[in-house]
C-alpha cells in the first residue's frame, strides 16, 4: 500500500478512554428480540448482543485470504460480539461488477464490507434509500470513530455528502504515520558512492545523476545494463516533480486541480504553463535515454525482474528491500525547481476509500453493526485486525513493540507474508474499513528506512491543513461531471505520455489546451470550485 497509496499514536490515550468505556462493562439493556426481528443491543462492552444474531455481508477479498466464513479473525470476533456474519465474497477484480449486479437486482445484503464504493455510488444509493444514513448511529454507537472525527475534522468533512448524510465508513490512515502518506523515490546509495556523486538537490543535479547511472557503469560489471529510473508508466516521475514546479498545492487526491496561488481559485493543473515546463523536463530525460524507452507500456514484471537483479538506480515504489530484497537504497531529496519551488506535493489525505463499510435498508440491526465496526477504529481493535492474537500470531517485547511470529515471517511452507497472514487475517490486499497505524501495520511503509525517508521529505511537504481529500459532489454535479471528467482525464493522461515521448510536439501545446476547453474544461472547473468552497466551509 503506497498509499502515496494511502489517527495518530497520540490518539492512544483518547482511544483508550473510548475503549475502556466500550469494552470493560456490559450495558444494562437485555437483548431480547422484539416482534420485528430487531435485537436490542448492549450499548457498551462485549458481547454486543446477548443472543446470537446472523448478518448477511458481501465483501471484496484478496486471493491470499482464507475463506472468510472460516477465517480466524471473524470466528474470534463472533465469540466476542455474538454477531455471526454470513459472508459472500468475491475477488477484487470482479468486485465492481458483482456489487453492481446485487444492487441492480435488489438481492443485496445487510452489509457491504471492503466493497470500495465510489463516492458517486454512495450518494446515488443513499438518496434512493438503499444505503442508510450513518450520522445518528455514529453519534450514539461509534465512540471510537467519533473520537477520530473530532480529533481530525477532515474525516467528517470528507465523508459527508452534500446532502449532509454519511453513507459509508472509510479506511483511515493515521496522520502521524508519515511514511504511509509520503516518501520520495529511492536511490541506490552504493551507485552514488561509486561515482563520487552527492544526492541531487536541483533538477540539473538529478539529470546529471541519472545520466551517470546510465553511462558510467556504477555496478562495475563492464556492461551498460543499468537502468537509471525504474518505473511502470510516467505518473511516478511526474508526481515526484510536481512540487518542484509549484504544482498541487493541495496534494494529489484531486490530481488535476489545486488552488491557484495568484487568484485563490481552483486551477486546472494540466493546462498550466508550469505543467508544460514539467513535461518538457521529463521529455528531456526520456529523449536522452534516462527513462525506459517503453516506459508507457512496460509491464511491472519486467521492472521487477530488473529490480531483483539490482539494476535499477532509482525506484518509484516502496523500499526495494521489501519487494526486491535489495538493500542500500535511500530516499531522494525534494528537488528545487526552476522558479525556486522546493515542495513535496505528491501526498494525499488521511481518508482512503470512504465506501468500505455500508449498511443497507435491509439491515435489521444497524445499531449492532455500527458497534461491530467501531471496534476496529479503537487501539485494541486495530491491533487485533492487523496483528491477530498475542503468542499465536504475534509476539510483544518488554517495550510493547509487536511483530509477527516466526511461522508467519518465515513460513515453513514457503508462503509469502501476505499469504501467511491471510490464513488468519483479512488485511492483506489493502481493502478494508479501519484505521492504519504505524504501531500495528507491518507493511513496507512501516520499515525504519521508510520512516527515515518520510522524515527527510517532511520539511518540504504540503502543510496538512492545506491537503484536500477527494471532493464530494451533489447528484446534479456528479451527473454532469462524470462524462466531462472521464474524457478530460483520459485525454490529459494520453497527451502527457505523448509530450514526454516526443510523439506530440510542444509546439502544439496551445492546441492541446484549446481541445480541453472544447471538452468542457470551464464547466469542470466551476464544479470543482463549488466543491472546494463547500469543503472550505
Coordinates of N, CA and C in Angstrom, one line a residue, residues 351-504:
X351 N -7.9 10.2 4.5 CA -9.0 9.4 4.0 C -8.7 8.5 2.9
X352 N -8.8 7.2 3.1 CA -8.8 6.3 1.9 C -10.2 6.2 1.3
X353 N -10.5 5.1 0.8 CA -11.9 4.9 0.2 C -12.9 5.1 1.3
X354 N -13.9 5.9 1.1 CA -14.9 6.2 2.2 C -16.1 5.2 2.0
X355 N -16.1 4.3 1.0 CA -17.3 3.4 0.9 C -16.9 2.0 1.2
X356 N -16.1 1.8 2.3 CA -15.7 0.5 2.7 C -16.6 -0.2 3.6
X357 N -17.5 0.5 4.3 CA -18.5 -0.1 5.2 C -19.8 0.6 5.0
X358 N -20.8 -0.1 4.5 CA -22.1 0.4 4.1 C -23.2 -0.5 4.7
X359 N -24.1 0.1 5.3 CA -25.3 -0.6 5.8 C -26.5 -0.3 4.8
X360 N -27.2 -1.3 4.5 CA -28.3 -1.2 3.5 C -29.6 -1.1 4.3
X361 N -30.7 -0.8 3.6 CA -32.0 -0.7 4.2 C -32.5 -2.1 4.6
X362 N -31.8 -3.1 4.3 CA -32.2 -4.5 4.7 C -31.6 -4.8 6.1
X363 N -30.8 -3.9 6.6 CA -30.1 -4.2 7.9 C -31.1 -4.2 9.1
X364 N -31.3 -5.3 9.7 CA -32.3 -5.4 10.8 C -31.8 -4.9 12.1
X365 N -30.4 -4.9 12.2 CA -29.8 -4.4 13.5 C -28.7 -3.4 13.2
X366 N -29.0 -2.3 12.7 CA -27.9 -1.3 12.3 C -27.1 -0.8 13.5
X367 N -27.8 -0.7 14.7 CA -27.0 -0.3 15.9 C -26.0 -1.3 16.2
X368 N -26.3 -2.5 16.2 CA -25.3 -3.6 16.5 C -24.2 -3.6 15.5
X369 N -24.5 -3.3 14.2 CA -23.5 -3.4 13.2 C -22.5 -2.2 13.2
X370 N -23.0 -1.1 13.6 CA -22.1 0.1 13.7 C -21.2 -0.1 14.9
X371 N -21.7 -0.7 16.0 CA -20.8 -1.0 17.1 C -19.8 -2.1 16.7
X372 N -20.2 -3.1 15.9 CA -19.4 -4.1 15.4 C -18.2 -3.5 14.6
X373 N -18.5 -2.5 13.8 CA -17.4 -1.9 13.0 C -16.6 -0.9 13.8
X374 N -17.2 -0.2 14.8 CA -16.5 0.8 15.5 C -15.3 0.2 16.3
X375 N -15.3 -1.0 16.7 CA -14.2 -1.6 17.5 C -12.9 -1.5 16.7
X376 N -13.0 -1.6 15.3 CA -11.8 -1.6 14.5 C -11.3 -0.2 14.3
X377 N -11.8 0.8 14.9 CA -11.2 2.1 15.0 C -10.6 2.4 16.3
X378 N -10.6 1.4 17.2 CA -10.0 1.5 18.5 C -8.6 0.9 18.5
X379 N -7.8 1.3 19.5 CA -6.4 0.8 19.5 C -6.4 -0.8 19.6
X380 N -7.3 -1.3 20.5 CA -7.3 -2.7 20.7 C -7.8 -3.4 19.5
X381 N -8.8 -2.8 18.8 CA -9.4 -3.4 17.6 C -8.4 -3.4 16.4
X382 N -7.7 -2.3 16.3 CA -6.6 -2.1 15.3 C -5.6 -3.2 15.5
X383 N -5.2 -3.4 16.7 CA -4.1 -4.4 17.0 C -4.6 -5.8 16.6
X384 N -5.8 -6.2 16.9 CA -6.4 -7.5 16.5 C -6.5 -7.6 15.0
X385 N -7.0 -6.5 14.4 CA -7.2 -6.6 12.9 C -5.9 -6.8 12.2
X386 N -4.8 -6.1 12.6 CA -3.6 -6.2 11.8 C -2.6 -7.3 12.3
X387 N -2.7 -7.5 13.6 CA -1.7 -8.4 14.2 C -2.2 -9.8 14.7
X388 N -3.5 -9.8 15.0 CA -4.1 -11.0 15.5 C -4.1 -11.2 17.0
X389 N -3.4 -12.2 17.5 CA -3.5 -12.6 18.9 C -2.1 -12.9 19.4
X390 N -1.9 -12.3 20.6 CA -0.5 -12.4 21.2 C -0.2 -13.9 21.5
X391 N 1.1 -14.2 21.1 CA 1.7 -15.5 21.3 C 1.1 -16.5 20.3
X392 N 0.1 -16.1 19.5 CA -0.4 -17.0 18.5 C 0.1 -16.5 17.1
X393 N -0.3 -15.3 16.8 CA 0.2 -14.7 15.5 C 1.2 -13.6 15.7
X394 N 1.3 -13.1 16.9 CA 2.3 -12.0 17.1 C 3.0 -12.2 18.5
X395 N 4.1 -11.6 18.6 CA 4.8 -11.5 19.9 C 5.0 -10.1 20.3
X396 N 5.2 -9.8 21.6 CA 5.3 -8.5 22.1 C 6.5 -8.4 23.0
X397 N 7.4 -7.4 22.8 CA 8.6 -7.3 23.7 C 8.2 -6.5 24.9
X398 N 9.2 -6.3 25.8 CA 9.0 -5.6 27.1 C 8.6 -4.1 26.9
X399 N 9.0 -3.5 25.7 CA 8.6 -2.1 25.4 C 7.3 -2.0 24.7
X400 N 6.6 -3.1 24.5 CA 5.3 -3.0 23.9 C 5.3 -3.1 22.3
X401 N 6.5 -3.3 21.8 CA 6.6 -3.4 20.3 C 6.2 -4.8 19.9
X402 N 5.4 -4.9 18.8 CA 4.9 -6.1 18.3 C 5.4 -6.5 17.0
X403 N 5.5 -7.8 16.7 CA 5.9 -8.3 15.4 C 5.3 -9.7 15.3
X404 N 5.2 -10.1 14.0 CA 4.6 -11.5 13.7 C 5.5 -12.6 14.2
X405 N 5.0 -13.7 14.6 CA 5.7 -14.9 15.0 C 6.5 -15.4 13.8
X406 N 7.5 -16.2 14.1 CA 8.4 -16.7 13.0 C 7.7 -17.5 12.0
X407 N 6.6 -18.3 12.4 CA 5.9 -19.1 11.4 C 5.2 -18.2 10.4
X408 N 5.0 -17.0 10.7 CA 4.4 -16.1 9.7 C 5.5 -15.3 8.9
X409 N 6.5 -14.8 9.6 CA 7.5 -14.1 8.9 C 8.4 -15.0 8.0
X410 N 8.7 -16.2 8.5 CA 9.5 -17.2 7.7 C 8.7 -18.5 7.6
X411 N 7.6 -18.4 6.9 CA 6.7 -19.5 6.8 C 7.3 -20.8 6.4
X412 N 7.2 -21.9 7.2 CA 7.8 -23.2 6.8 C 7.3 -23.8 5.5
X413 N 6.1 -23.4 5.1 CA 5.5 -23.9 3.9 C 5.8 -23.0 2.7
X414 N 6.7 -22.0 2.9 CA 7.1 -21.2 1.8 C 6.1 -20.1 1.4
X415 N 5.1 -19.8 2.3 CA 4.1 -18.8 2.0 C 4.7 -17.4 2.1
X416 N 4.3 -16.5 1.3 CA 4.8 -15.1 1.4 C 4.1 -14.5 2.7
X417 N 4.6 -13.3 3.1 CA 4.0 -12.7 4.3 C 2.5 -12.6 4.1
X418 N 2.1 -12.0 3.0 CA 0.6 -11.8 2.8 C -0.1 -13.1 2.8
X419 N 0.4 -14.1 2.2 CA -0.3 -15.4 2.2 C -0.3 -16.0 3.6
X420 N 0.7 -15.9 4.4 CA 0.8 -16.5 5.7 C -0.2 -15.7 6.6
X421 N -0.1 -14.4 6.6 CA -1.1 -13.6 7.4 C -2.5 -13.8 6.9
X422 N -2.7 -14.0 5.6 CA -4.1 -14.2 5.1 C -4.8 -15.5 5.5
X423 N -4.0 -16.4 6.2 CA -4.7 -17.5 6.8 C -5.4 -17.2 8.1
X424 N -5.1 -16.1 8.6 CA -5.7 -15.7 9.9 C -6.5 -14.4 9.8
X425 N -6.0 -13.4 9.0 CA -6.5 -12.0 9.0 C -6.8 -11.6 7.6
X426 N -7.6 -10.6 7.4 CA -8.1 -10.2 6.1 C -7.5 -8.9 5.5
X427 N -6.5 -8.3 6.2 CA -6.0 -7.0 5.7 C -5.1 -7.1 4.5
X428 N -4.4 -8.2 4.2 CA -3.6 -8.2 3.0 C -4.4 -8.0 1.8
X429 N -3.9 -7.1 0.9 CA -4.6 -6.7 -0.3 C -5.1 -5.2 -0.2
X430 N -5.2 -4.7 1.1 CA -5.5 -3.3 1.3 C -6.9 -2.9 1.2
X431 N -7.9 -3.8 1.1 CA -9.3 -3.5 1.0 C -9.9 -3.8 2.4
X432 N -10.2 -2.7 3.1 CA -10.9 -2.9 4.4 C -11.2 -1.5 4.9
X433 N -12.3 -1.4 5.7 CA -12.5 -0.2 6.6 C -11.7 -0.4 7.8
X434 N -11.3 0.7 8.4 CA -10.5 0.6 9.6 C -9.5 1.7 9.7
X435 N -8.5 1.6 10.6 CA -7.6 2.6 11.0 C -6.2 2.0 10.9
X436 N -5.3 2.6 10.0 CA -4.0 2.1 9.8 C -3.0 2.9 10.6
X437 N -2.3 2.3 11.6 CA -1.4 3.0 12.4 C 0.0 2.4 12.2
X438 N 1.0 3.2 12.5 CA 2.4 2.7 12.4 C 2.7 1.6 13.4
X439 N 2.1 1.7 14.5 CA 2.4 0.7 15.6 C 2.1 -0.7 15.2
X440 N 1.0 -0.9 14.4 CA 0.5 -2.2 14.1 C 0.6 -2.6 12.6
X441 N 0.8 -1.7 11.8 CA 0.8 -2.0 10.3 C 2.3 -2.4 10.0
X442 N 2.5 -3.6 9.5 CA 3.8 -4.2 9.3 C 4.2 -4.3 7.8
X443 N 3.5 -3.5 7.0 CA 3.9 -3.4 5.6 C 5.1 -2.6 5.4
X444 N 5.5 -2.4 4.1 CA 6.8 -1.8 3.8 C 6.8 -0.3 4.3
X445 N 5.7 0.3 4.3 CA 5.7 1.7 4.8 C 6.1 1.9 6.2
X446 N 6.0 0.8 7.0 CA 6.4 0.9 8.4 C 7.9 0.5 8.7
X447 N 8.6 0.2 7.6 CA 10.0 -0.1 7.8 C 10.8 1.1 8.3
X448 N 11.8 1.0 9.1 CA 12.6 2.1 9.6 C 13.2 3.0 8.5
X449 N 13.5 2.3 7.4 CA 14.0 3.1 6.2 C 12.9 4.0 5.6
X450 N 11.7 3.5 5.6 CA 10.6 4.3 5.1 C 10.3 5.5 6.0
X451 N 10.4 5.2 7.3 CA 10.2 6.3 8.3 C 11.2 7.4 8.1
X452 N 12.5 7.0 7.9 CA 13.6 8.0 7.6 C 13.3 8.7 6.3
X453 N 12.9 8.0 5.3 CA 12.6 8.7 4.0 C 11.5 9.8 4.2
X454 N 10.5 9.5 5.0 CA 9.4 10.5 5.3 C 10.0 11.7 6.0
X455 N 10.8 11.4 7.0 CA 11.4 12.5 7.8 C 12.2 13.4 6.9
X456 N 12.9 12.8 6.0 CA 13.7 13.6 5.0 C 12.9 14.5 4.2
X457 N 11.7 14.0 3.8 CA 10.8 14.8 2.9 C 10.0 15.8 3.7
X458 N 9.8 15.6 5.0 CA 8.8 16.3 5.8 C 8.9 17.8 5.7
X459 N 10.1 18.4 5.8 CA 10.2 19.8 5.8 C 9.6 20.5 4.6
X460 N 9.5 19.7 3.5 CA 9.0 20.3 2.2 C 7.6 19.8 1.9
X461 N 7.0 19.1 2.7 CA 5.7 18.5 2.4 C 4.6 19.6 2.6
X462 N 3.6 19.6 1.7 CA 2.4 20.5 1.8 C 1.9 20.4 3.2
X463 N 1.6 21.6 3.8 CA 1.0 21.5 5.2 C -0.3 20.7 5.2
X464 N -0.5 20.0 6.3 CA -1.6 19.1 6.4 C -2.9 19.8 6.3
X465 N -3.0 21.0 6.8 CA -4.3 21.7 6.7 C -4.6 22.2 5.3
X466 N -3.6 22.1 4.4 CA -3.9 22.5 3.0 C -4.3 21.4 2.1
X467 N -4.1 20.1 2.6 CA -4.3 19.0 1.8 C -5.8 18.7 1.7
X468 N -6.3 18.6 0.5 CA -7.7 18.2 0.2 C -7.9 16.7 0.2
X469 N -9.0 16.2 0.7 CA -9.4 14.9 0.4 C -10.1 14.9 -1.0
X470 N -10.4 13.7 -1.6 CA -11.2 13.7 -2.8 C -12.5 14.4 -2.5
X471 N -13.0 15.3 -3.4 CA -14.2 16.1 -3.1 C -15.4 15.2 -3.3
X472 N -16.5 15.6 -2.6 CA -17.8 15.1 -2.8 C -18.6 16.1 -3.6
X473 N -19.5 15.5 -4.5 CA -20.3 16.4 -5.4 C -21.7 16.1 -5.2
X474 N -22.6 17.1 -5.5 CA -24.0 16.8 -5.4 C -24.4 15.9 -6.6
X475 N -25.6 15.3 -6.5 CA -26.0 14.4 -7.5 C -26.0 15.1 -8.9
X476 N -26.5 16.3 -9.0 CA -26.5 17.0 -10.3 C -25.1 17.3 -10.8
X477 N -24.2 17.7 -9.8 CA -22.8 17.9 -10.2 C -22.2 16.7 -10.7
X478 N -22.4 15.6 -10.0 CA -21.8 14.3 -10.4 C -22.3 13.8 -11.7
X479 N -23.6 14.0 -11.9 CA -24.1 13.6 -13.2 C -23.5 14.3 -14.4
X480 N -23.3 15.6 -14.2 CA -22.7 16.4 -15.2 C -21.2 16.2 -15.3
X481 N -20.6 16.0 -14.2 CA -19.1 15.9 -14.2 C -18.6 14.5 -14.7
X482 N -19.4 13.5 -14.5 CA -18.9 12.2 -14.9 C -18.4 12.1 -16.3
X483 N -19.2 12.5 -17.3 CA -18.8 12.3 -18.7 C -17.6 13.3 -19.0
X484 N -17.8 14.6 -18.5 CA -16.7 15.6 -18.7 C -15.4 15.1 -18.2
X485 N -15.4 14.7 -16.9 CA -14.2 14.4 -16.2 C -13.5 13.1 -16.8
X486 N -14.3 12.1 -17.2 CA -13.7 10.9 -17.8 C -13.0 11.3 -19.1
X487 N -13.6 12.1 -19.9 CA -13.0 12.4 -21.2 C -11.7 13.3 -21.0
X488 N -11.8 14.3 -20.1 CA -10.7 15.2 -19.8 C -9.5 14.4 -19.2
X489 N -9.8 13.6 -18.2 CA -8.7 12.9 -17.5 C -8.0 11.9 -18.5
X490 N -8.8 11.3 -19.3 CA -8.2 10.3 -20.3 C -7.4 11.1 -21.3
X491 N -7.8 12.2 -21.8 CA -7.1 13.0 -22.7 C -5.8 13.5 -22.1
X492 N -5.9 14.0 -20.9 CA -4.7 14.5 -20.2 C -3.6 13.5 -20.0
X493 N -4.0 12.3 -19.6 CA -3.1 11.2 -19.5 C -2.4 10.8 -20.8
X494 N -3.3 10.7 -21.8 CA -2.7 10.3 -23.1 C -1.7 11.4 -23.6
X495 N -2.1 12.6 -23.5 CA -1.2 13.7 -24.0 C 0.0 13.9 -23.1
X496 N -0.1 13.6 -21.9 CA 1.1 13.6 -21.0 C 2.2 12.6 -21.6
X497 N 1.7 11.4 -21.9 CA 2.7 10.4 -22.4 C 3.2 10.8 -23.8
X498 N 2.3 11.4 -24.6 CA 2.7 11.8 -26.0 C 3.8 12.9 -25.9
X499 N 3.5 13.9 -25.1 CA 4.5 15.0 -24.9 C 5.8 14.5 -24.4
X500 N 5.8 13.6 -23.4 CA 7.0 13.1 -22.8 C 7.8 12.2 -23.8
X501 N 7.1 11.4 -24.6 CA 7.8 10.5 -25.5 C 8.2 11.2 -26.8
X502 N 7.7 12.5 -27.0 CA 8.0 13.2 -28.3 C 7.1 12.9 -29.4
X503 N 6.1 12.1 -29.1 CA 5.1 11.7 -30.2 C 4.2 12.9 -30.4
X504 N 4.2 13.9 -29.6 CA 3.5 15.2 -29.8 C 4.4 16.3 -29.5

